[in-house]
Amino acid sequence: MSDSRPVALVTGASSGVGRATASLLAVRGYRVFGTSRNPSGEATAGVEMLPLDVRDDASVAACVAAITARAGRLDLLVNNAGFEQAGALEELSLEEAR
């Protein structure tokens, strides 16, 4: 029997809003893949954690490939991963802004 649950990817799911969102989706019947740069921390019930650095195109491609290999598709993306850069925008280099 194949798994007919909708498949969700929640970035930044190791803590805070991302973790709560991933948990809620799992409770609501989604097959949930959560990500963080280092997914070795405490597991959330019903959430399959994968490594992902959203700033690295190769990491993004590998994560999506892993999900499609395991689940066959991706139905929902919650792009919650965050990166904080303090300071005035005009003082950032183009690389820092990216």
PDB file of C-alpha atoms in Angstrom, residues 19 22-23 26-27 43-47:
ATOM      1  CA  ARG A  19       9.222  23.023  14.756  1.00  0.00           C
ATOM      2  CA  ALA A  22       6.091  20.713  11.358  1.00  0.00           C
ATOM      3  CA  SER A  23       4.489  19.140  14.422  1.00  0.00           C
ATOM      4  CA  ALA A  26       2.198  15.853  11.210  1.00  0.00           C
ATOM      5  CA  VAL A  27      -0.769  15.805  13.598  1.00  0.00           C
ATOM      6  CA  ALA A  43      13.375  14.613  17.170  1.00  0.00           C
ATOM      7  CA  THR A  44       9.789  15.798  16.778  1.00  0.00           C
ATOM      8  CA  ALA A  45       7.204  13.015  16.557  1.00  0.00           C
ATOM      9  CA  GLY A  46       6.059  12.421  13.001  1.00  0.00           C
ATOM     10  CA  VAL A  47       8.756  14.594  11.433  1.00  0.00           C
TER      11      VAL A  47
END
